[in-house]
C-alpha positions as semicolon CSV with decimal commas, in nm:
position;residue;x (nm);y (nm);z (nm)
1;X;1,934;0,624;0,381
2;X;1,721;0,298;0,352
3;X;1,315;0,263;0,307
4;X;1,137;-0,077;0,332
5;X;0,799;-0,070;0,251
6;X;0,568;-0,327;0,261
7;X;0,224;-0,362;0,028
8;X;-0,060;-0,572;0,139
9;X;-0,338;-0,668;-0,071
10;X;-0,559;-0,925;-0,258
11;X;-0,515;-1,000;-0,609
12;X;-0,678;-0,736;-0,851
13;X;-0,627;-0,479;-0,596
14;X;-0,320;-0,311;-0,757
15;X;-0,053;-0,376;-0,560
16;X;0,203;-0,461;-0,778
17;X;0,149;-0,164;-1,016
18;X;0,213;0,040;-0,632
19;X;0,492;-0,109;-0,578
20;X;0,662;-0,053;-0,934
21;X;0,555;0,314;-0,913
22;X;0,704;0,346;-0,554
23;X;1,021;0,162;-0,740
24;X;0,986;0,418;-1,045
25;X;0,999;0,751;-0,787
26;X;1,273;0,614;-0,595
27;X;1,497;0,538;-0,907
28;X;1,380;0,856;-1,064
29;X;1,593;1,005;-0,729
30;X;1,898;0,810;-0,823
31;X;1,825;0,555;-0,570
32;X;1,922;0,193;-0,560
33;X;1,591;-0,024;-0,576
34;X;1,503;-0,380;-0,509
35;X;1,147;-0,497;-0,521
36;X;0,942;-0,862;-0,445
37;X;0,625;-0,975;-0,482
38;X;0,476;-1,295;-0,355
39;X;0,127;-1,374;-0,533
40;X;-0,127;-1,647;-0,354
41;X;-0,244;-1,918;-0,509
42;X;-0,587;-1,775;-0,699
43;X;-0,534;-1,494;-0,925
44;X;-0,822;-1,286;-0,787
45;X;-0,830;-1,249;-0,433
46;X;-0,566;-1,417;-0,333
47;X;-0,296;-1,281;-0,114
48;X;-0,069;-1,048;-0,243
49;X;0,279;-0,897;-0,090
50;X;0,467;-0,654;-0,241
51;X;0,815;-0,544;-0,108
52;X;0,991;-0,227;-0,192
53;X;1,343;-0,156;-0,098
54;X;1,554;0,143;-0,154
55;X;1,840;0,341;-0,069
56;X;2,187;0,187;0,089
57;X;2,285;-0,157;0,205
58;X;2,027;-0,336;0,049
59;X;2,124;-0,737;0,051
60;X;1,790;-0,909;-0,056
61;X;1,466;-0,808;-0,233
62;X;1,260;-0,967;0,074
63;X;1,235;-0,720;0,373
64;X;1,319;-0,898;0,672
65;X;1,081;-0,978;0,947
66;X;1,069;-0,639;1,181
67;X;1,235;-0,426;0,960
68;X;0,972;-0,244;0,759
69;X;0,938;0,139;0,756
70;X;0,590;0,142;0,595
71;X;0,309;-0,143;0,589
72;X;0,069;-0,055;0,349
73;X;-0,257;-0,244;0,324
74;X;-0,523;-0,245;0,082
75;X;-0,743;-0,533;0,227
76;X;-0,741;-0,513;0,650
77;X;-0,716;-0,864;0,690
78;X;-0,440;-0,907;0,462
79;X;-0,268;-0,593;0,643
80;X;-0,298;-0,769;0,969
81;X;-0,104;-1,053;0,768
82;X;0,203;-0,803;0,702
83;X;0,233;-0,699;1,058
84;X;0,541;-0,933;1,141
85;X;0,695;-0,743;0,814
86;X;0,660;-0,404;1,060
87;X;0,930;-0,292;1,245
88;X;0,901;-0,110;1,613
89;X;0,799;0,229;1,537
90;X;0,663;0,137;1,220
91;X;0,361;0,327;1,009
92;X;0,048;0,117;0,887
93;X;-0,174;0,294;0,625
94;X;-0,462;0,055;0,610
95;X;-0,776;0,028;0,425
96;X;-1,099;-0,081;0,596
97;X;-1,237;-0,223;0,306
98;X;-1,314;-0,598;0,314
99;X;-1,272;-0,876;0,071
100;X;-1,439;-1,158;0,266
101;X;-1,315;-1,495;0,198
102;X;-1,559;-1,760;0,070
103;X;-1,482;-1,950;0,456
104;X;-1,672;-1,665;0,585
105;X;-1,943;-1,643;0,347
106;X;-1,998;-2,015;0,437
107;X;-1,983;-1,937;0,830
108;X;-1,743;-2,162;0,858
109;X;-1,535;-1,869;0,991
110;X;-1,543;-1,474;1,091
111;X;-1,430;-1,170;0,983
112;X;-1,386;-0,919;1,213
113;X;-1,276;-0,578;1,129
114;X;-1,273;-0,417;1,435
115;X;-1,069;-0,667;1,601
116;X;-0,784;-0,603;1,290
117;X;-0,843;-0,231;1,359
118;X;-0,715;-0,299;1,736
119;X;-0,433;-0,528;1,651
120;X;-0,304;-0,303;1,412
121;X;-0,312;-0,007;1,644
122;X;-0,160;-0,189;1,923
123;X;0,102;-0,309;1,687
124;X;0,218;0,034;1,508
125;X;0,320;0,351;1,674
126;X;0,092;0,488;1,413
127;X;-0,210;0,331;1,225
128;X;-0,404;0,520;0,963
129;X;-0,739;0,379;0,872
130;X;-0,922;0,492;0,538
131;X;-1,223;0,356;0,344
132;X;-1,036;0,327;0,029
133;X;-1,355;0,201;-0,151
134;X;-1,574;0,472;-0,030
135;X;-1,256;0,706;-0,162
136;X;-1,247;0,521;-0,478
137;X;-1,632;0,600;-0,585
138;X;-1,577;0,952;-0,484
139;X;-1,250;0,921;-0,686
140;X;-1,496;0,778;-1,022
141;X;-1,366;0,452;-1,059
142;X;-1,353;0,153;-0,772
143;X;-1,031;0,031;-0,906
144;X;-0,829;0,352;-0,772
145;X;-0,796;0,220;-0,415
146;X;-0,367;0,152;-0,471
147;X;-0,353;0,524;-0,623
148;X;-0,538;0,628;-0,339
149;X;-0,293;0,459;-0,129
150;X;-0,011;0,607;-0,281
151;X;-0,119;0,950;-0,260
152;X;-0,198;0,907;0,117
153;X;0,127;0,768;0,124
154;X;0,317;1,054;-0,092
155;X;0,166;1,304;0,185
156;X;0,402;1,177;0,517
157;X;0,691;1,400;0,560
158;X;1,090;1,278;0,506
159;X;0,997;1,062;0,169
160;X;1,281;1,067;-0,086
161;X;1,034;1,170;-0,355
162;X;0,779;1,416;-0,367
163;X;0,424;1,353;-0,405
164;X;0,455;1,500;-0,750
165;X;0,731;1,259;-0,850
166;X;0,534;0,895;-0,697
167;X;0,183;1,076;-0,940
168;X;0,450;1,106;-1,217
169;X;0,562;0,710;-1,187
170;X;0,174;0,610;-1,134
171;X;0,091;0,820;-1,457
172;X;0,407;0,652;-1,677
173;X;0,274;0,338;-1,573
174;X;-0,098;0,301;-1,688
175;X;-0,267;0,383;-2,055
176;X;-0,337;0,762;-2,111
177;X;-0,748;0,693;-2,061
178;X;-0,691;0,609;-1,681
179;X;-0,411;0,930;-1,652
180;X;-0,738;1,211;-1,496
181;X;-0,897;0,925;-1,291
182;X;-0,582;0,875;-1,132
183;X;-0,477;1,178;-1,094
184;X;-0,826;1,229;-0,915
185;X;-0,735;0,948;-0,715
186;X;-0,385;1,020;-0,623
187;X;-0,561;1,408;-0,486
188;X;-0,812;1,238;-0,329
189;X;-0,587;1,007;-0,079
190;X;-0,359;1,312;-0,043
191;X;-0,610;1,490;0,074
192;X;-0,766;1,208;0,317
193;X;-0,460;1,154;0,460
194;X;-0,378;1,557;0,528
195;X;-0,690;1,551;0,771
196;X;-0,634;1,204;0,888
């Protein structure tokens, strides 16, 4: 058995703490774990990619291009970014929340979301799409979009964890004042996710 799954995000987003709980569950399973993260230039909002490996025959921390089970994306530009990480047959769970770049505030360039929605659902054979801030605020707090993630994530079938055990690595990660909002959160892209 072998997972790759890739995280795509900005800086501030969270997906480094996803990518250490997704490394946390699979461990927890007895699972051999290898994990990456390449970090953009600015601290906030800068490209981030997170890589996850697990299971057998892992040779690198870096997935290879094509060869990722999962792209998950917390910024839809960003996930667009990821796509040559995504292997035939592959599953995107995107956001469609925006971080604009400053280019486009300045018009010296576009952003536009629909036309990431239709590469990405051209690319995968199947392409979630959830507004992880609009889940967030319903969640309490709009820095839950990665938990939200990961419990949209924890509800596809054939994962070597249960959802229970990714909430347990997300809740041995962060101080006990954030455990109830994430747990919220965690429910709450579960739940989006069962009637996606």
């Amino acid at each position: 058995m072998k997972l790759d799954i890739v995280i795509s995000g900005v800086g501030g987003q969270g997906s480094v703490l996803a990518s250490r709980a997704l490394a946390l569950a699979a461990m927890e399973n007895n699972l051999t774990v290898r994990t990456s993260e390449v970090i953009g230039m600015a601290q906030r909002e800068g490209p981030v990619t997170s890589h996850v490996r697990m299971g057998d025959q892992l040779y690198g921390a870096i997935i290879p291009d094509h060869e990722a089970d999962f792209l998950l994306g917390l910024e839809l530009a960003e996930t667009v970014r990821g796509l040559n990480k995504l292997k035939p047959g592959g599953t995107v769970i995107a956001s469609t929340s925006a971080i604009v770049p400053v280019s486009v505030q300045l018009g010296l360039s576009s952003y536009d979301r629909e036309a990431f929605i239709s590469v990405l659902e051209e690319r995968a054979q199947r392409a979630v799409f959830l507004d992880f801030d609009h889940l967030a605020s319903q969640a309490g707090h709009p820095k839950t979009g990665n938990v939200i993630m990961l419990g949209a994530f924890a509800a596809l079938p054939g994962l070597p964890f249960s959802p229970d055990q990714l909430l347990q690595s997300v809740l041995n990660l962060i101080p006990a004042k954030l455990k109830d909002i994430n747990k919220r959160a965690f429910e709450i892209g579960r739940l989006a996710m069962e009637v996606a």
